[in-house]
PDB file of C-alpha atoms in Angstrom:
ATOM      1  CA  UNK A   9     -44.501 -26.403 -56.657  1.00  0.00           C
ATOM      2  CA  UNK A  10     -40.973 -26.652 -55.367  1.00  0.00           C
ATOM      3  CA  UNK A  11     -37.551 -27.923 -56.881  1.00  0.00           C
ATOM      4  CA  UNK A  12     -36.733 -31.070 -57.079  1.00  0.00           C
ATOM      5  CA  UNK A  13     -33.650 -30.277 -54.736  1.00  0.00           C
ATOM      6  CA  UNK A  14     -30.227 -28.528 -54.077  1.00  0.00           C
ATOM      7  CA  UNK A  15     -27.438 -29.070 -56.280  1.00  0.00           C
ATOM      8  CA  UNK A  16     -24.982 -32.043 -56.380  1.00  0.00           C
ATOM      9  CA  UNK A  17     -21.977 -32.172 -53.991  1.00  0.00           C
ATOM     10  CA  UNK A  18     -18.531 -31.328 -56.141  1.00  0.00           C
ATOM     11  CA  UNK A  19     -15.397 -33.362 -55.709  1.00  0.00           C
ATOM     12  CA  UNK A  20     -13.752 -29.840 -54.523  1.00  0.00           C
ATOM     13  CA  UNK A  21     -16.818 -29.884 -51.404  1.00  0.00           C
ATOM     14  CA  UNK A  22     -16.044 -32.918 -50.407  1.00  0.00           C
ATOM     15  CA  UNK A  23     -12.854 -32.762 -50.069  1.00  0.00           C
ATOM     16  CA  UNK A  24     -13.302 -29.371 -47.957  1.00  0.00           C
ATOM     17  CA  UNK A  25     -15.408 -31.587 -45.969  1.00  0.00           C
ATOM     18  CA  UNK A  26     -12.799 -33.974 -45.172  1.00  0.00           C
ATOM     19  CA  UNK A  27     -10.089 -31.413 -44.031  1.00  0.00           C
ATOM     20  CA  UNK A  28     -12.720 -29.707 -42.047  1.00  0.00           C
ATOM     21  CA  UNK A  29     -12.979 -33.263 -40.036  1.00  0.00           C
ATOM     22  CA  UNK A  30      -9.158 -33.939 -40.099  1.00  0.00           C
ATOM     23  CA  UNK A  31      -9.069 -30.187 -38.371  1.00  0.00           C
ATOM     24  CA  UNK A  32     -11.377 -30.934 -35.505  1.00  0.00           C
ATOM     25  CA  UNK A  33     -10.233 -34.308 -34.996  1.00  0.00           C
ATOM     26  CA  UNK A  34      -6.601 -32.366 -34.721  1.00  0.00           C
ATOM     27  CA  UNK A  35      -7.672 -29.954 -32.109  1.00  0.00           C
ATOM     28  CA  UNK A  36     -10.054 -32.614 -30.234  1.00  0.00           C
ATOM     29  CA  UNK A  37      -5.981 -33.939 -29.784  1.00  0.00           C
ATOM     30  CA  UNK A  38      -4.744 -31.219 -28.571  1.00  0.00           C
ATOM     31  CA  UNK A  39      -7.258 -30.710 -25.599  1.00  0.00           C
ATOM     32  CA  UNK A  40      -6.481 -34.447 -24.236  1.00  0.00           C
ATOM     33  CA  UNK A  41      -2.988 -33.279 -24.348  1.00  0.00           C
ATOM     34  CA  UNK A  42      -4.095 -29.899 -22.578  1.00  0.00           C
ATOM     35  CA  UNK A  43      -5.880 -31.958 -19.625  1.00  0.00           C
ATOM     36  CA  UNK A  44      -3.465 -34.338 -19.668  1.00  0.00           C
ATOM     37  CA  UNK A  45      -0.091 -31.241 -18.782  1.00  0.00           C
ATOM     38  CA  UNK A  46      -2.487 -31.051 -15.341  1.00  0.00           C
ATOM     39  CA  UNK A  47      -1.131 -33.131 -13.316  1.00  0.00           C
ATOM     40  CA  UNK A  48      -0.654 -31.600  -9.324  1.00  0.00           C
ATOM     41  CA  UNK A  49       2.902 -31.126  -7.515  1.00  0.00           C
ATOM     42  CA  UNK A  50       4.183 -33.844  -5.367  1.00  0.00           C
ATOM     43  CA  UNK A  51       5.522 -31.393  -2.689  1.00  0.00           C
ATOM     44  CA  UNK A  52       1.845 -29.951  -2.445  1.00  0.00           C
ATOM     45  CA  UNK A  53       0.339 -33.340  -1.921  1.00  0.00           C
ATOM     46  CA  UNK A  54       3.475 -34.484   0.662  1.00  0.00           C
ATOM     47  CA  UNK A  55       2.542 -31.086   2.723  1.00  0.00           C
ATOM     48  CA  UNK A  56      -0.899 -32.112   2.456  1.00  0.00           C
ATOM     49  CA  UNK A  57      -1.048 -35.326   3.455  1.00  0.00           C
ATOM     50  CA  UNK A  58       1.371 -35.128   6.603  1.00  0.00           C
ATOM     51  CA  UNK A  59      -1.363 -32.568   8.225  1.00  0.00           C
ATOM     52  CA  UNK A  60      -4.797 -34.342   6.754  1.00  0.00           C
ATOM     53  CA  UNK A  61      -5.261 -36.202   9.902  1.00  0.00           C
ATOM     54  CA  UNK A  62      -5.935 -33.286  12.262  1.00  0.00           C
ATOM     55  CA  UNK A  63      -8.608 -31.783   9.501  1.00  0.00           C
ATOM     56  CA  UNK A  64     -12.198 -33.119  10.591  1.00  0.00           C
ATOM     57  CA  UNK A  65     -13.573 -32.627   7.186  1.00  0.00           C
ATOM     58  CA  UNK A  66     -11.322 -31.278   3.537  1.00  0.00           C
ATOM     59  CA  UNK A  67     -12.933 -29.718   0.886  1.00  0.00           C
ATOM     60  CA  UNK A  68     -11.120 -27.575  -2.104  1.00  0.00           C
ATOM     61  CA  UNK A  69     -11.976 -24.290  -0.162  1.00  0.00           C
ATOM     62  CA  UNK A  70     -10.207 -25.493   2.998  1.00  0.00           C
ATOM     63  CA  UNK A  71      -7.091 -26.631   0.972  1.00  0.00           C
ATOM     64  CA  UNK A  72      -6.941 -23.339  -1.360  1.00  0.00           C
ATOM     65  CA  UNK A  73      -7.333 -21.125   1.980  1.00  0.00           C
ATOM     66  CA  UNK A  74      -4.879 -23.325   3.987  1.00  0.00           C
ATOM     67  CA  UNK A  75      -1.936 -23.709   1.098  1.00  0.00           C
ATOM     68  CA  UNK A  76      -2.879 -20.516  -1.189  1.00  0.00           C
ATOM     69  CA  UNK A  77      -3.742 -22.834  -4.100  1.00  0.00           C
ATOM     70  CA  UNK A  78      -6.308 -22.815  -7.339  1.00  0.00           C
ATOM     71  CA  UNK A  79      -9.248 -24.335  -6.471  1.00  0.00           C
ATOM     72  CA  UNK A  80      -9.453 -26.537  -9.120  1.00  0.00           C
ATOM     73  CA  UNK A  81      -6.200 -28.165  -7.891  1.00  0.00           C
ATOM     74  CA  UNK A  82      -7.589 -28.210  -4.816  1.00  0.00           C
ATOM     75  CA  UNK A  83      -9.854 -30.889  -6.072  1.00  0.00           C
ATOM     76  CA  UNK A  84      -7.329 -32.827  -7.641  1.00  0.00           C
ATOM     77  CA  UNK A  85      -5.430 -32.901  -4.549  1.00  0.00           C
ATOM     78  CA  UNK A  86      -8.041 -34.556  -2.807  1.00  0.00           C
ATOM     79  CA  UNK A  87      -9.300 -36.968  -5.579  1.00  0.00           C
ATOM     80  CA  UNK A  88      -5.866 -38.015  -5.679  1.00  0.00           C
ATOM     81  CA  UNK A  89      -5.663 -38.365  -1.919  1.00  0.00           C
ATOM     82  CA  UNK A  90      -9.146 -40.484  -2.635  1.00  0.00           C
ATOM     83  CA  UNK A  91      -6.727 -42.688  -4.842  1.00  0.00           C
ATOM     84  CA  UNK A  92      -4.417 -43.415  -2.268  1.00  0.00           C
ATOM     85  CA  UNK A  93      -6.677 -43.886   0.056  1.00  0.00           C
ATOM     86  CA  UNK A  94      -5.949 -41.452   2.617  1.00  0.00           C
ATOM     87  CA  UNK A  95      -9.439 -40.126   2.917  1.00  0.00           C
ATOM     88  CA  UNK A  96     -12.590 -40.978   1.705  1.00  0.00           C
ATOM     89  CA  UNK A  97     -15.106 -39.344  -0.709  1.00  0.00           C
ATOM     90  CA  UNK A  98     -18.578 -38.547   1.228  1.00  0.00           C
ATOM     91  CA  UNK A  99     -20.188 -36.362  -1.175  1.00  0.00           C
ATOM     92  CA  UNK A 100     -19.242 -35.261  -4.554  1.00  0.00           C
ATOM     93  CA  UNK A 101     -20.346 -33.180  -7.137  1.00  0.00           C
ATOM     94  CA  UNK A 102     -19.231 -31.118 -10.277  1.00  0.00           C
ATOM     95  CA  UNK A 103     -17.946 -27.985  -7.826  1.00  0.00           C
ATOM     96  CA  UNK A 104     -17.477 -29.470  -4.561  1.00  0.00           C
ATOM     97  CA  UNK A 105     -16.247 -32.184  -3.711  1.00  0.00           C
ATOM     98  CA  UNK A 106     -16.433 -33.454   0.737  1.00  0.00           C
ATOM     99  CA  UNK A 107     -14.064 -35.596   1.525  1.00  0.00           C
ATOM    100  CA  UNK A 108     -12.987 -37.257   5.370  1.00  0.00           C
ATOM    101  CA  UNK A 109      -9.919 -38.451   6.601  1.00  0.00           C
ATOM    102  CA  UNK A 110      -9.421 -41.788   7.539  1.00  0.00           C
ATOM    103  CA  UNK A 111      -7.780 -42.306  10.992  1.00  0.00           C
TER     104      UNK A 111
END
């Protein structure tokens, strides 16, 4: 009824295989590095943080409307902010992140 299977691996396919791996492992280095080249401007978070106080609430949208940033360092700002404890995280979620000030 059917064959009894495909044909053998070669020497010459598996080593194909293997530099295929070594190739993604070698790009799956390069993102880290990628994210890692992210990191936000001091002056941005100094400007920030001397005028947090009088905000009632800060989300990205606020920040990026208020000091014509991206918003996705907008939300590094304030997760950083979050680090130093400056305000705290009330709700937070893969796009938006609500965050208060402590006073």
């Amino acid at each position: 009824m059917g064959t009894k299977g495909g044909k053998p691996i070669t020497a010459v396919e598996k080593r194909q295989l293997r530099m295929m791996k070594e190739e993604r492992k070698a790009k799956e280095e390069k993102r880290e590095k990628r994210q890692a080249l992210g990191l936000v401007d001091p002056s941005i978070i100094d400007r920030v943080t001397r005028e947090i106080k009088s905000f009632d609430i800060v989300t990205p949208f606020l920040l990026t409307q208020r000091y014509n940033i991206k918003y996705s360092t907008a939300k590094k700002v304030i997760l950083e902010l979050a680090q130093r404890g400056l305000v705290e995280v009330y709700s937070k979620s893969r796009r938006l992140i609500i965050a208060i000030p402590k006073k």
